[in-house]
Structure formats: structure tokens, C-alpha cells
CSV table of C-alpha atoms and ligand atoms in Angstrom, one decimal:
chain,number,residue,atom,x,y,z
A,132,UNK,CA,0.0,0.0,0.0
A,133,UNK,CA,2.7,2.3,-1.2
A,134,UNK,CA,2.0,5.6,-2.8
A,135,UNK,CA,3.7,5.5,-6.6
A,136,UNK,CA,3.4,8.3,-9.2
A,137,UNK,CA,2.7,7.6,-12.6
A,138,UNK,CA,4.5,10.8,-14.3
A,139,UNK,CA,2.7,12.4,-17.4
A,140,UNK,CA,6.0,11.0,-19.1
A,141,UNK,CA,4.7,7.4,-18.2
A,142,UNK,CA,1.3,8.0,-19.7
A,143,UNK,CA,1.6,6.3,-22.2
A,144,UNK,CA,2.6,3.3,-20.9
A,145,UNK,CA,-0.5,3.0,-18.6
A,146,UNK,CA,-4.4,3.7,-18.9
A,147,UNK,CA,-5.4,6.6,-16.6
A,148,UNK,CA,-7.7,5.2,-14.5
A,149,UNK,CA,-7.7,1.2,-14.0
A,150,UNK,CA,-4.1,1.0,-15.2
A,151,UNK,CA,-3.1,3.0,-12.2
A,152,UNK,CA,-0.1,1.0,-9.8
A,153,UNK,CA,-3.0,1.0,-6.8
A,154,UNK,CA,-6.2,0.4,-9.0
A,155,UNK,CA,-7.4,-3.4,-7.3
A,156,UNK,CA,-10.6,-3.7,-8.6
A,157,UNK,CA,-11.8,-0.8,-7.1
A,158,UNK,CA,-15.9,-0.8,-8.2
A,159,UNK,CA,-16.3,2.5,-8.1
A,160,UNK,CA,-14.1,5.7,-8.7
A,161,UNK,CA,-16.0,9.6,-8.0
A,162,UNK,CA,-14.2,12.4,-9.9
A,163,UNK,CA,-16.4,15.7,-8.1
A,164,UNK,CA,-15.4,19.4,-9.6
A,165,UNK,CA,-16.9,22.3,-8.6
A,166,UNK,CA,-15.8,25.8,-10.6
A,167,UNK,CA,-17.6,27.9,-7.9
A,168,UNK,CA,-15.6,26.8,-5.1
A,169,UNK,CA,-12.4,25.0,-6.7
A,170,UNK,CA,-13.5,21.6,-5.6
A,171,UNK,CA,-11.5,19.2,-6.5
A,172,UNK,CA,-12.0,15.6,-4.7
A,173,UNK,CA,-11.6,12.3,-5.5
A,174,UNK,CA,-14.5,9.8,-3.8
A,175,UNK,CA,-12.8,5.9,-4.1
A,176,UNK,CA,-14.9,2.8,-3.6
A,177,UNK,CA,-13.4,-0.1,-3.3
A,178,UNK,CA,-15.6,-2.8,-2.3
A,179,UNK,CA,-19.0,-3.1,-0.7
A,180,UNK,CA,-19.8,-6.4,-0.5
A,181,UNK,CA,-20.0,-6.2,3.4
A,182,UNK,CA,-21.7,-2.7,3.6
A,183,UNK,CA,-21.5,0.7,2.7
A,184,UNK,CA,-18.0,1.9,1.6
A,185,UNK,CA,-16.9,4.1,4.9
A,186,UNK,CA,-13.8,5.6,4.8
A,187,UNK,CA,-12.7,9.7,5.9
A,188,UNK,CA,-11.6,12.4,3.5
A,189,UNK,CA,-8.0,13.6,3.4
A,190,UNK,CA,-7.4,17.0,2.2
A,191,UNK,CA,-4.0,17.4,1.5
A,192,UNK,CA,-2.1,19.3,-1.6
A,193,UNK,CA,-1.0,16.9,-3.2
A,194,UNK,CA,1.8,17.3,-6.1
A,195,UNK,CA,-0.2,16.2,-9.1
A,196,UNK,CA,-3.3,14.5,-9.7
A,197,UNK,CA,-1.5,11.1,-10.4
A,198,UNK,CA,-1.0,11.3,-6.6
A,199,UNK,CA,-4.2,12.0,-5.4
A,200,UNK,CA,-5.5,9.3,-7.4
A,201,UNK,CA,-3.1,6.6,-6.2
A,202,UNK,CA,-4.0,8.1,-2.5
A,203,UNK,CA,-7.5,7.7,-2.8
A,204,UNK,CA,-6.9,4.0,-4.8
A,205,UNK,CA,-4.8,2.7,-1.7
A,206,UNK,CA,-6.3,4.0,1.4
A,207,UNK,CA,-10.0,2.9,0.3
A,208,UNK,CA,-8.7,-1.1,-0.2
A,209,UNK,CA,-6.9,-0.6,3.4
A,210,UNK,CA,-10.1,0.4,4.6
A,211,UNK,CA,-11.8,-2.5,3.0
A,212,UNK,CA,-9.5,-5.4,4.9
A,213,UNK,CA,-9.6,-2.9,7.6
A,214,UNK,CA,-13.2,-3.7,8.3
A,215,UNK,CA,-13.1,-6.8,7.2
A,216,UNK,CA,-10.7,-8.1,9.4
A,217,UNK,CA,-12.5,-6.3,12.6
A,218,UNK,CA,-15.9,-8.0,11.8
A,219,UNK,CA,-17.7,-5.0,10.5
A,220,UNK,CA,-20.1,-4.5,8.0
A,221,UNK,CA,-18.6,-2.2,6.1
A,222,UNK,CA,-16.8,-1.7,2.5
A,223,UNK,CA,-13.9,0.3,2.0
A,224,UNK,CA,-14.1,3.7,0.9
A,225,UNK,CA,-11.6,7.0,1.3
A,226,UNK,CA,-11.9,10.5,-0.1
A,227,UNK,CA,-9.4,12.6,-0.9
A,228,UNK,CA,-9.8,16.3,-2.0
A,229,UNK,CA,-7.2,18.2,-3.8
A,230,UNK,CA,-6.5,21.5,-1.5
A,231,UNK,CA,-3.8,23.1,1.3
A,232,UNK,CA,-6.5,22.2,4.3
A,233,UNK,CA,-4.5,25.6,6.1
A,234,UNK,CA,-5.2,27.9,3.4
A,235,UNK,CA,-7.6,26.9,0.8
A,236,UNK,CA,-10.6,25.2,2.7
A,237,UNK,CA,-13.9,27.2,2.8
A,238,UNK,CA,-17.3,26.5,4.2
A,239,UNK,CA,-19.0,26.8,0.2
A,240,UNK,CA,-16.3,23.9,-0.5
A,241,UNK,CA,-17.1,21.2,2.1
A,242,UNK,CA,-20.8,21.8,1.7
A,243,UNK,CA,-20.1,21.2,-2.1
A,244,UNK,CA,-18.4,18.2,-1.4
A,245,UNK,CA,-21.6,16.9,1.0
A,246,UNK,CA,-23.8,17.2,-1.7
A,247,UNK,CA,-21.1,14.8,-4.1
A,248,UNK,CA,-21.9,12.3,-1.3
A,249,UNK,CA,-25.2,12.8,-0.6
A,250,UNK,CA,-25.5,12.3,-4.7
A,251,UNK,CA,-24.1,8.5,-4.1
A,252,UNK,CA,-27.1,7.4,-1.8
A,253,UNK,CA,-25.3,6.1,0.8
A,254,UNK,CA,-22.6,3.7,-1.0
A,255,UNK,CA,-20.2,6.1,0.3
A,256,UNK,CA,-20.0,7.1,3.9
A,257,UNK,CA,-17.5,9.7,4.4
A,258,UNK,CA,-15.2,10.6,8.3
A,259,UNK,CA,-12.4,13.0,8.9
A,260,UNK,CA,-8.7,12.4,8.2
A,261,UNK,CA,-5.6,14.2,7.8
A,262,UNK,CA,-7.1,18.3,7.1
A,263,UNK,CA,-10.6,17.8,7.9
A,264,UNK,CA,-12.2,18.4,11.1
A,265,UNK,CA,-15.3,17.2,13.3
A,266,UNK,CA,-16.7,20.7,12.4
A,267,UNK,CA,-16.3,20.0,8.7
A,268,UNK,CA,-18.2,16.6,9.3
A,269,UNK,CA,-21.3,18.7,11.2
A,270,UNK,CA,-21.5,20.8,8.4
A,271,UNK,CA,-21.3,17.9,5.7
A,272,UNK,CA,-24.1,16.6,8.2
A,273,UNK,CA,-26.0,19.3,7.0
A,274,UNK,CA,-26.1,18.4,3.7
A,275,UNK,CA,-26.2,14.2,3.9
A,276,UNK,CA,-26.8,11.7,6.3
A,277,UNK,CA,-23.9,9.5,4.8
A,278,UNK,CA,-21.2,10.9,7.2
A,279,UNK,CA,-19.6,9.8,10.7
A,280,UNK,CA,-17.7,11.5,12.7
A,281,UNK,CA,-20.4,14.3,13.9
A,282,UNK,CA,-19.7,16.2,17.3
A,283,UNK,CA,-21.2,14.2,20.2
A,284,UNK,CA,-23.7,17.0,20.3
A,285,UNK,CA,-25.5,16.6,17.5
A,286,UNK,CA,-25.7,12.4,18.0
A,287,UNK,CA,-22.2,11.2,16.7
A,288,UNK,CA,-19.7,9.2,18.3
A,289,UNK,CA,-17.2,11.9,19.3
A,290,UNK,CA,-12.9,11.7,19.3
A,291,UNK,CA,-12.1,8.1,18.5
A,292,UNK,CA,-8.5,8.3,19.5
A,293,UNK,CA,-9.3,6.7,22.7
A,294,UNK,CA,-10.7,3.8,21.4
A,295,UNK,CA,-8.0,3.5,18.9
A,296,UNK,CA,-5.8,3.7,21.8
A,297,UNK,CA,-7.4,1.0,23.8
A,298,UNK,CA,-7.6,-1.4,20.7
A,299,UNK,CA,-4.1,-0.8,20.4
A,300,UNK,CA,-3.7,-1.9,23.8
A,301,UNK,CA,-5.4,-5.1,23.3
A,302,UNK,CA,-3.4,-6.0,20.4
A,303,UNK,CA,-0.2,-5.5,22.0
A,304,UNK,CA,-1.5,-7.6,24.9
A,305,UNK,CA,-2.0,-10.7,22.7
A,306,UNK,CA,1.4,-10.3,21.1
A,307,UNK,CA,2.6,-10.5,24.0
A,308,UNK,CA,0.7,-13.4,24.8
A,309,UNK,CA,2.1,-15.1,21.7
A,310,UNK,CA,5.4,-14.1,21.5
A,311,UNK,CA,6.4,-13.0,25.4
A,312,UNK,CA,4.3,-16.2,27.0
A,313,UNK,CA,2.0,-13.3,28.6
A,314,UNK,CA,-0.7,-10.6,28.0
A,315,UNK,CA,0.7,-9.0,31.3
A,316,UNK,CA,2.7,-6.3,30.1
A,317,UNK,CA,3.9,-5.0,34.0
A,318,UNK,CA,8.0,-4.9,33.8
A,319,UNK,CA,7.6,-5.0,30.6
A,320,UNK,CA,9.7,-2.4,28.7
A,321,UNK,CA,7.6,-0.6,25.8
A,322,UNK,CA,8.9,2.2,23.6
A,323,UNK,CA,6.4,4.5,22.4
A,324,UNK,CA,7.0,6.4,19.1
A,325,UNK,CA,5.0,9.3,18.9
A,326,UNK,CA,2.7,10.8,22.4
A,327,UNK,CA,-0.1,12.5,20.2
A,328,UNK,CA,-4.0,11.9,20.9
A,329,UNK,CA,-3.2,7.8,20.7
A,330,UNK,CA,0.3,7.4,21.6
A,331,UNK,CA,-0.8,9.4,25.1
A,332,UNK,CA,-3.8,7.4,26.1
A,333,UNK,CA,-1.5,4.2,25.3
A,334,UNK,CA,0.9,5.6,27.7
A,335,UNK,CA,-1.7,5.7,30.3
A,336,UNK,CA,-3.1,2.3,29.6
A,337,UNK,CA,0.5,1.0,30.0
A,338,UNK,CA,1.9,2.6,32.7
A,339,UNK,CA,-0.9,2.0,35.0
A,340,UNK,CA,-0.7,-1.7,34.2
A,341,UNK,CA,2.7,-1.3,35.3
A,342,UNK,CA,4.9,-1.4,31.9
A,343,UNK,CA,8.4,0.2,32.3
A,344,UNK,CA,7.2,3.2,28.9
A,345,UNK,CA,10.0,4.9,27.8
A,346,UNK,CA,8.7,7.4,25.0
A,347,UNK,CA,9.6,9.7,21.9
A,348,UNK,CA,8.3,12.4,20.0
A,349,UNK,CA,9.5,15.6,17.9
A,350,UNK,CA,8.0,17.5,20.5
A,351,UNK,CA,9.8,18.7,23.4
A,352,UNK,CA,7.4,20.4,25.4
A,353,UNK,CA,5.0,17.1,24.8
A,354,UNK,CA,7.6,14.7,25.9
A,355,UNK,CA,7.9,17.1,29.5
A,356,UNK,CA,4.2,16.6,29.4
A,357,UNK,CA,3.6,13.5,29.1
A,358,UNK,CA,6.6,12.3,31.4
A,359,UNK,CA,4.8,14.3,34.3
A,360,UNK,CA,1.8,13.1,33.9
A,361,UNK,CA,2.4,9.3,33.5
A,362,UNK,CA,5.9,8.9,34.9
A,363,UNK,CA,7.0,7.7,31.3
A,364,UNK,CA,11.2,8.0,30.6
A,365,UNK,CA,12.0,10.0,27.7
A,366,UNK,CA,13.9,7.9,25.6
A,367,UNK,CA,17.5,9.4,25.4
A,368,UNK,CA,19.3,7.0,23.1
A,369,UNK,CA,20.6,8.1,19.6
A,370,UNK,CA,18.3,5.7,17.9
A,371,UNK,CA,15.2,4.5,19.1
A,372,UNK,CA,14.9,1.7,17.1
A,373,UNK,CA,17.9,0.2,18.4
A,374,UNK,CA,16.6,0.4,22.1
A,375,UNK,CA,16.7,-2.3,24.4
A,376,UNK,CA,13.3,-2.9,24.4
A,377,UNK,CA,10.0,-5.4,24.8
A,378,UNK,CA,8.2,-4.0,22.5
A,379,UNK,CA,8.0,-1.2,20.1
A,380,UNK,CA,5.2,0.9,19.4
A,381,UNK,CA,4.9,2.7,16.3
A,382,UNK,CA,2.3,5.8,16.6
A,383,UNK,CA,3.8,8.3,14.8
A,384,UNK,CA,4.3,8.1,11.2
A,385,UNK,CA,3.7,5.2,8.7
A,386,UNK,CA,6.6,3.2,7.0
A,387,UNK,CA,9.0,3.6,10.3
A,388,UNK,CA,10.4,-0.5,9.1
A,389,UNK,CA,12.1,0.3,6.5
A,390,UNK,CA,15.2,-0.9,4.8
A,391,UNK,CA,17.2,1.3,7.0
A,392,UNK,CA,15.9,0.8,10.2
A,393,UNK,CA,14.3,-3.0,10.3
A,394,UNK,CA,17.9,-4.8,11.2
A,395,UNK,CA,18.3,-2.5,14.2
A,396,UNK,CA,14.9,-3.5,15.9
A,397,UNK,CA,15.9,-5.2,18.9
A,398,UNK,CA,12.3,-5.2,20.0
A,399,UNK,CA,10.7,-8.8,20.1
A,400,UNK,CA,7.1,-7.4,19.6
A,401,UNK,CA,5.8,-4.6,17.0
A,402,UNK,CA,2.6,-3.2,17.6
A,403,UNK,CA,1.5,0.2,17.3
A,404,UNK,CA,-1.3,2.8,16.0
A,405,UNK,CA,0.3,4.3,12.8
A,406,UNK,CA,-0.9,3.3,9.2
A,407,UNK,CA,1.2,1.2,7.0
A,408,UNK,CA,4.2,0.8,9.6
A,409,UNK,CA,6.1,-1.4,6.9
A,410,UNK,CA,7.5,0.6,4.3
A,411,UNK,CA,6.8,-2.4,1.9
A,412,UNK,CA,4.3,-4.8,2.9
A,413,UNK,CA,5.7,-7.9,1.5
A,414,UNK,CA,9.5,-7.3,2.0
A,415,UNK,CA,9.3,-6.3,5.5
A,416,UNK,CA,6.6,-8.5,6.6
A,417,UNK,CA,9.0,-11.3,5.5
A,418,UNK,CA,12.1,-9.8,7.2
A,419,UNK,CA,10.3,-9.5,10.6
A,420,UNK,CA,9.3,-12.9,10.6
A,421,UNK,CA,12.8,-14.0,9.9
A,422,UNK,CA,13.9,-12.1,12.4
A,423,UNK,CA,11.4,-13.6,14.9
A,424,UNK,CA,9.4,-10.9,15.8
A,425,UNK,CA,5.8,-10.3,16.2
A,426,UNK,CA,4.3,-8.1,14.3
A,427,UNK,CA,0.5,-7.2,15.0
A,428,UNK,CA,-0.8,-6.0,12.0
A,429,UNK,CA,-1.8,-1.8,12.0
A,430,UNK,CA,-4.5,-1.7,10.0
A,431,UNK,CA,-6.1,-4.9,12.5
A,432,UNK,CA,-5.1,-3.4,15.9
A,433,UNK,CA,-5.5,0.6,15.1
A,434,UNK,CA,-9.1,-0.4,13.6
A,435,UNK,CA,-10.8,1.3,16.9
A,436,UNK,CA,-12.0,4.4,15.2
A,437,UNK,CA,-13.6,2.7,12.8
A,438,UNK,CA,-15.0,0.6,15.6
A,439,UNK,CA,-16.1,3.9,17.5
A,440,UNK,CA,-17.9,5.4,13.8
A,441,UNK,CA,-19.5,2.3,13.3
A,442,UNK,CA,-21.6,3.1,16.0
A,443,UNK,CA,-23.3,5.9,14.8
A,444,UNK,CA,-24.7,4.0,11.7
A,445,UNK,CA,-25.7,0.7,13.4
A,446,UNK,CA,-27.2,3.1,17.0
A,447,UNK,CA,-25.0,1.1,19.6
A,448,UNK,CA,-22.9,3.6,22.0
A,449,UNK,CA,-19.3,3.9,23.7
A,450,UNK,CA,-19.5,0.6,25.8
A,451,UNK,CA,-20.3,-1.3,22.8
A,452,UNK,CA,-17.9,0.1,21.1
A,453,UNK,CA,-15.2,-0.8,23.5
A,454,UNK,CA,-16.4,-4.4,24.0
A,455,UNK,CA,-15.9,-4.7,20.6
A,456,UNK,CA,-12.8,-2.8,20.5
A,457,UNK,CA,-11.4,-5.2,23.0
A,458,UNK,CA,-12.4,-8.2,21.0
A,459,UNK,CA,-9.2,-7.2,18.7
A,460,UNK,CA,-7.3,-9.2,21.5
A,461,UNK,CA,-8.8,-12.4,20.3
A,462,UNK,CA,-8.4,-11.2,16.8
A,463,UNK,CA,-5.0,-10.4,16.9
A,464,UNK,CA,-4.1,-13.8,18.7
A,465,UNK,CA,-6.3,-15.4,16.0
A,466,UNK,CA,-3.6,-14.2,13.1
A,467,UNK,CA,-0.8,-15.0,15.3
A,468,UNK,CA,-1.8,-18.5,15.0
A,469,UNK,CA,-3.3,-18.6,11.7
A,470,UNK,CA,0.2,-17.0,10.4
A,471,UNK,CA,2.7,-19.6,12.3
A,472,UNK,CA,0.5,-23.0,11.1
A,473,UNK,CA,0.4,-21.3,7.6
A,474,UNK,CA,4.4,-20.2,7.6
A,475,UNK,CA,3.0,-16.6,6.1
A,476,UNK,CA,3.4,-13.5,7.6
A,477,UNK,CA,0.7,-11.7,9.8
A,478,UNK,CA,0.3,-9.4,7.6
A,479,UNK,CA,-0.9,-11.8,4.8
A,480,UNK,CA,-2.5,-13.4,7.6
A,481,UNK,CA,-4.7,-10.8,8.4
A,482,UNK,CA,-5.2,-10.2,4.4
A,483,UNK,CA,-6.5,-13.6,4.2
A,484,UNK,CA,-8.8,-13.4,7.2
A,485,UNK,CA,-10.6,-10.4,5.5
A,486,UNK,CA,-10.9,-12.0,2.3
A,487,UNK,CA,-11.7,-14.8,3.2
A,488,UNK,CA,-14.9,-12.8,5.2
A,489,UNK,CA,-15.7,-11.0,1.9
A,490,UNK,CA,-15.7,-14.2,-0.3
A,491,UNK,CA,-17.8,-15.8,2.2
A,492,UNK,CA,-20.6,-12.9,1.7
A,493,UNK,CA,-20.4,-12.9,-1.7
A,494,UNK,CA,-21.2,-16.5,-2.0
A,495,UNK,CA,-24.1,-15.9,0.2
A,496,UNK,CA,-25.5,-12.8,-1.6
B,18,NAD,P1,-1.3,12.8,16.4
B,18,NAD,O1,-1.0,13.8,15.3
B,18,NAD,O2,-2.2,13.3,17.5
B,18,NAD,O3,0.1,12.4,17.1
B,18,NAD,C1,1.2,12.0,16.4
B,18,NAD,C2,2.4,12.3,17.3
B,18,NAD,O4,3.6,11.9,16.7
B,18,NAD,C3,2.6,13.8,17.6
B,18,NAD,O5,2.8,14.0,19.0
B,18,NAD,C4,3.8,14.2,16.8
B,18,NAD,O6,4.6,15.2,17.4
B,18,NAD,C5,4.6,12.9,16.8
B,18,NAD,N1,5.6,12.7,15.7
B,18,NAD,C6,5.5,13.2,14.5
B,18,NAD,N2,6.6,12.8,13.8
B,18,NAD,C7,7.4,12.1,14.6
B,18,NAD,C8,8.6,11.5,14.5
B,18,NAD,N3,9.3,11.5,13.4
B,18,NAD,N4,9.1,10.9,15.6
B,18,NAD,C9,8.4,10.9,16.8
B,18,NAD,N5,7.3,11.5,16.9
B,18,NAD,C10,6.7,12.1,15.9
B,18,NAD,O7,-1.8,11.5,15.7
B,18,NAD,P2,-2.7,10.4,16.4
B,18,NAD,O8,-4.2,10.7,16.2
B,18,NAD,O9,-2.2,10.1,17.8
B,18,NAD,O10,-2.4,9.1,15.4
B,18,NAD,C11,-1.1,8.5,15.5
B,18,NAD,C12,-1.0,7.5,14.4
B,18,NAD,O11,-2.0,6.6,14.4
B,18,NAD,C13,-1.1,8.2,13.0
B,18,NAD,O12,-0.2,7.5,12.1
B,18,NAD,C14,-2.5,7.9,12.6
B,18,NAD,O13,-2.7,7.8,11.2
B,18,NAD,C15,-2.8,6.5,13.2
B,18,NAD,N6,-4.2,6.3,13.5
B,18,NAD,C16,-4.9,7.1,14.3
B,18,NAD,C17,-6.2,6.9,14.6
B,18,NAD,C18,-7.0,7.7,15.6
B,18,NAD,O14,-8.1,7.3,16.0
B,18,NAD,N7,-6.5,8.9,15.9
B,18,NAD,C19,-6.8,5.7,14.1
B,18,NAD,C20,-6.1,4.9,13.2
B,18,NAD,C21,-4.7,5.2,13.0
């Protein structure tokens, strides 16, 4: 789930829309444009045959349109096995719209953009990402009933970084389980990448189960924070991945295991909120499980929020939401298994678990 750019030089040698490097059967593609208020978005649907394709709408400038496209292409499929694999009823679906979120983002634009989804009846159920905003989903709300995401206030399920958090959590507890010989993570040494909305409520799960959290972030004054308020050590080493560690948790960026760092990892257990940790899915997936450690796939143990959205379309509230949040303990423990009696990664693991869920309702439909 790499982002590649076709280049205009290339064109030739591919067809614009289904010949695109992340085009995977997607069924549905939305090009919107809007003159009035220079929209420019890009609505992908991948698959539907568990639900309604629900996925959130980045808005990001993005270099050309080639890369908005492969964007749009690759985050709806995650969102697909994303669902699939967590037992939801839900296709994948992402957005993208073509704009600096800082500078170029007007109210006339987002309400445009609601009335593009309110146009696909429902196949498409939209959510904020990266540049949009729960206030951008109220006013969105105004315009269709096809969006998640909505202020507690006016009925939605409000900020889903805690559940993400928690489902985190219970991922990392089963690899622990599997690898470690337990889900008790107290003395255990974690190494948290990245203290933002997740990575601090992870920190707090952890350290009050009595995990010895040693944390890092680009932000100073956050580190301070966050070392105050949960007694986590700031990591001090020259590089994190190398530190002598349990476990490491990625919730940062996406594509920290990369060619450069995935020999230093002296972590036994991966497991972490960020999207698409492995820089390549199928080269480092291999690596890690020649290396011997446990990876708990992202896009399976940061599917919380998606947990928490769900909510507002099937009417079941936060406890719900958390029960079933937590059941991404079994789930996770489920792919650890499936992956060593298989001899496949857990990443194709957890692939195979979602297909095999979306073959299975296609049969019966
Ligand atoms: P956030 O922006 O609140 O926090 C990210 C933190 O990482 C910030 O504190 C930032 O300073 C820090 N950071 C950035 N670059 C860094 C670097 N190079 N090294 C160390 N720290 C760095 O984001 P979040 O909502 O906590 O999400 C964290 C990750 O989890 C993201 O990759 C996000 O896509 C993913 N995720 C989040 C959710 C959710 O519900 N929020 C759901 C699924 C996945």
C-alpha cells in the first residue's frame, strides 16, 4: 500500500484510470469538480460487499493529480481489509480532496463536497482524516446523512483516539501473549513512538498496568508533558529503534520499518497505532518474521475508530464500542496462529482473514 506516481511521461505506458499501480478492482471511482468553489476531490470505492464503503476524507495538496489518485486507490482497499478483518459491516471507501486544508478550505467547498456524497445514496459514507475536522463533518451533516464523525452533540460518536488507543492496547497484549508467554505487560519495557492523541492514552493504559514506557516524539514540550503526567522515561538513546526494548510501538508516522531501520529493531514485539508501519508490505513483513518478531498488523489493531464510527450508523454507543474494540485481542491472537501454522506473515494473515470474510458474503449474496 505504497503511494507511486505515474508521471505524465509514463502515460503512455499505462491507462489513466484502472491502469493506475493501486487500482485493485476498485468498483467504483467519484471524480467531483466544482468551478464555484475549486472543488476538486476524489471519492474511491473499493468494495462493498460487506456494507457501505466508509472511509474519511483527506485533504492534502497533493503534487499532481496522479497522486491524489493513487492516495484515494490505496487508502480505500486498506479500509476494506480494515473492516473486514474487525468484523464489520462495512466496505472500504476513502476521499481525498485536492487542496492546502491551512489555506484553501472554505465552508462553500465542504458543503459542495456533501452534496457529491449525498449524490451517491449512501454507498459512500465519508469521516475526517488528515485536514478535515469534526466541524467539517457537522456541516457535511448538514447536507447528507452518509457521514460519521459528527460532534457528540449533535448524536455522533465523538474523538475516536481513545478507542484507537485501547484497541491498540489489546493488540499489543496478545502479542505479547504469543510471543512473550503473557498478556501482562507489567516490567515490561515498551517504547512509544510518537505521544499525540493515541500514543498518550496508550501511555496511560501501560503505565498503570505497570509497563516500564520509555517514549519519543519531535515535540519537546510534549515529551515534559507527558513524562509528568504518567511517569514515562524519555527515551535518550541516539536511535530508538535500536533500544533495548519489549516492545516497540509505532504511533507516529507510517513506513517507520524500512530498509534502513528493520535490522536495528531489537524489539521482540511490533505493535502500534500508525498506518502502514512497513515501508513495503511484503518485503518487511518477511524480514520480521525472519527475524522472529511479532508483528501485530496496524491496519487490525488501530481499527478502533472505525469501531467507535460504526456506532453511529448501526445506534450502539461507547461501551459497545469498546467491547468490541477489545475483542481485537482475540483477533489479533487469532492471526498470530493462523500465520505460524500457515508459515506466512501476519500481515498476509490478516489479508487472508478479510478476504476470506468478503468471499464468504459474496457466496451468500
Ligand atoms: P497525532 O498527530 O495526535 O500524534 C502524532 C504524534 O507523533 C505527535 O505528537 C507528533 O509530534 C509525533 N511525531 C510526528 N513525527 C514524529 C517523529 N518523526 N518521531 C516521533 N514522533 C513524531 O496523531 P494520532 O491521532 O495520535 O495518530 C497517531 C498515528 O495513528 C497516526 O499514524 C494515525 O494515522 C494513526 N491512527 C490514528 C487513529 C486515531 O483514531 N487517531 C486511528 C487509526 C490510525
Amino acid at each position: 500500500m505504497t503511494t507511486e506516481i505515474v508521471t505524465p511521461k509514463e502515460l503512455h505506458k499505462v491507462d489513466p484510470v484502472f491502469g493506475q499501480v493501486s487500482f485493485d478492482n476498485h468498483e467504483q471511482i467519484v471524480f467531483c469538480n466544482d468551478k464555484d468553489t475549486g472543488l476538486k476531490a476524489i471519492i474511491g470505492i473499493h468494495n462493498t460487499v460487506l456494507g457501505p464503503a466508509l472511509g474519511g476524507t483527506r485533504m492534502w495538496k497533493y503534487t499532481n493529480e496522479w497522486e491524489a489518485l493513487n492516495d484515494v486507490l490505496r487508502l480505500s482497499r486498506g479500509m476494506t481489509y480494515k473492516s473486514a478483518v474487525s468484523g464489520l459491516n462495512l466496505g472500504g471507501g476513502k476521499a481525498v480532496i485536492i487542496a492546502d486544508a491551512k489555506t484553501e478550505k472554505t465552508p462553500e467547498m465542504i458543503i459542495k463536497f456533501g452534496q457529491f456524497i449525498n449524490s451517491l445514496s449512501g454507498k459512500y459514507i465519508t469521516a475526517e482524516d488528515v485536514g478535515t475536522t469534526t466541524a467539517d463533518m457537522d456541516l457535511i451533516r448538514d447536507y447528507t446523512a452518509h457521514v460519521t464523525g459528527i460532534s457528540e452533540s449533535r448524536g455522533g460518536s465523538g474523538n475516536p483516539s481513545p478507542v484507537t488507543a485501547y484497541g491498540v492496547y489489546m493488540g499489543m497484549k496478545a502479542a505479547a501473549k504469543f510471543q512473550l508467554g503473557s498478556d501482562n505487560l507489567s516490567g515490561k519495557k515498551v517504547l512509544v513512538q510518537g505521544i499525540g492523541h493515541v500514543g498518550e492514552t496508550l501511555v496511560d493504559y501501560l503505565t498503570k498496568e505497570g509497563a516500564l514506557v520509555q517514549i519519543t516524539d519531535i515535540n519537546e514540550g510534549r515529551l515534559q508533558e507527558i513524562e509528568n503526567k504518567y511517569g514515562a522515561t524519555i527515551y535518550k538513546g541516539a536511535d530508538l529503534y535500536s533500544a533495548d526494548v519489549d516492545i516497540y510501538a509505532p504511533c507516529a508516522l507510517g513506513a517507520t520499518i524500512n530498509d534502513e531501520t528493520i535490522h536495528r529493531i531489537k524489539a521482540r514485539v511490533i505493535a502500534g497505532a500508525a498506518n502502514n508501519q512497513l515501508a513495503n508490505e511484503v518485503v518487511h513483513g518477511q524480514l520480521l518474521k525472519d527475524m522472529g518478531i511479532a508483528y501485530a498488523p496496524d491496519f487490525l489493531i488501530n481499527a478502533g475508530g472505525i469501531i467507535n464510527v460504526y456506532g453511529e450508523i448501526v445506534g450502539y454507543g461507547k461501551d459497545e464500542a469498546m467491547r468490541r474494540t477489545e475483542n481485537i485481542y482475540n483477533t489479533t491472537l487469532e492471526i498470530f496462529h493462523f500465520a505460524q501454522t500457515q508459515g506466512i506473515t501476519t500481515h498476509q494473515a490478516a489479508l487472508a482473514i478479510a478476504e476470506k470474510r468478503i468471499e464468504e458474503r459474496k457466496r451468500e449474496k
